Amino acid sequence: MSDFFSSQNIIWFKCLSLAHIFIFFLFTLDLISYSVSYSDVVRPYFILICIYFWSIYRPSLLLPVYVFILGILFDFLLNYPIGLHAILFVVVQWIIRDQRLFFLGQPYVIVWMGFALTCFSVMLSEWMFFTILSDNVFDFYGVLYGTLISTLIFPMITLLFNLIYRILPPISQSHFL
Amino acid sequence: MKSSIKQKSVSYSASLALLNGRAGSVFFLFLAVGFLIIAFARPAVLSGPRVGVTDVFMPVLSTISKPFQNMAAAVSGISGKATLKAENAKLHAENARLREWYQTALMLQAENQSLKKLLNLKVSTEHEYVTARVVSDAGNAFVKTLLVASGGNDGVKKNQAVLAGEGMIGRIVEVGNNASRILLLTDINSRIPVIIEGSNQKAILTGDNSQYPVLKHLPKDSGLVAGTRIITSGDGGIFPFGLPVGKVIIDGKGQKIIQPYADMNRITYVRIVDALSNPNLIRGDLSYSIN
């Protein structure tokens, strides 16, 4: 019992909590109002960056149940049809996690381009869903601008994630994840 | 003791593997599809939880959004100083013009009051507002809604009209205890009964998720010209009569579209107008249309 509450485990627990707090913070950045012109269209997809990055480098940090809950909350808080983003996020996590060995062996630029493709695919899926649903062709520039801004901000976010990744406990030694 | 911890650790790892594996993804994918089916088949089932979740998250969103809004205000203030001189001259000219209009408005108000007395018309001249801060907006081009940090506890009710700056921006569609959701008039699901000032021609202002909503059910010979003001008609009894909505502009293709008076992208505070007890009694009250 004393092993479980060792100082090492407590430090690792704090590190994991820091990772989760940062993920939650980025999640809220997708929801809040910036009161800036065109922020509804030109807005980074922060939560997608989280799902993509951790699905490659630490899949156990963002379990499917966690991704599902984030998707449901996203739909609840942004007034989307409930379940839409839960589906998209779970599918993205599933595909990226299955391809993680490929990405782990690639240079950073390929990982970056992989994110651009993932982001475009997700936003295109949203665009197609709403276009079919409302029988109205939505402005496609939103998809392009959203993908572009998310791709541009990806290195900055991954830089911070890398710092967190370095302090996380090795999976083999962690009691938590 | 150690063996029991080890057993627990093994069972924990096994369940984690199940949750972390493909089985977990498939399970949650089906669950999400189930939610989506319910959202379309029985939307009312999920509206309660949606309001509850919004209420729970409101303090967090409110706290996190505040620094960003302050930053936006500061940036706007700095960029505003650069154009201060030109703006000052413009405001002087506008002030002189408004003084003339003020005199006209006073005269019209006096005339209006005397006519109302003559007609013995019972009108509701005062509306109460609830001012609320915007904390969240839609993440992309598909859903145009705002979340504000005022709810049922502050007297906000469903279907109340919402104004920001110079005009109407939408209506309340969901009310929690401490939070409310506004459906913007640019959203594809928004329909607002309006009237074209001057001609008394009625139409429905319909959002299409672009910045400029369009007028529907309007005769072809309506004679709309650029600059014509659009105000709420009060039909249906949901909104008060005379709330300023926008003006007609002609786009690049020659189509007549509506430019809302309020800038939808830079809304920080909104005014929620109280619902009227008897909307049929307020025809003729143009207190909101004075610009």
PDB file of C-alpha atoms in Angstrom, chain B residues 39 61 75 150 185 191 230:
ATOM      1  CA  ALA B  39     -30.783  13.811 -31.063  1.00  0.00           C
ATOM      2  CA  LEU B  61     -16.088  29.326 -19.441  1.00  0.00           C
ATOM      3  CA  VAL B  75      -6.202  45.762 -28.738  1.00  0.00           C
ATOM      4  CA  SER B 150     -27.392  35.010 -17.296  1.00  0.00           C
ATOM      5  CA  LEU B 185     -30.387  35.766 -36.608  1.00  0.00           C
ATOM      6  CA  ARG B 191     -36.705  32.987 -38.641  1.00  0.00           C
ATOM      7  CA  ILE B 230     -35.815  46.519 -41.336  1.00  0.00           C
TER       8      ILE B 230
END
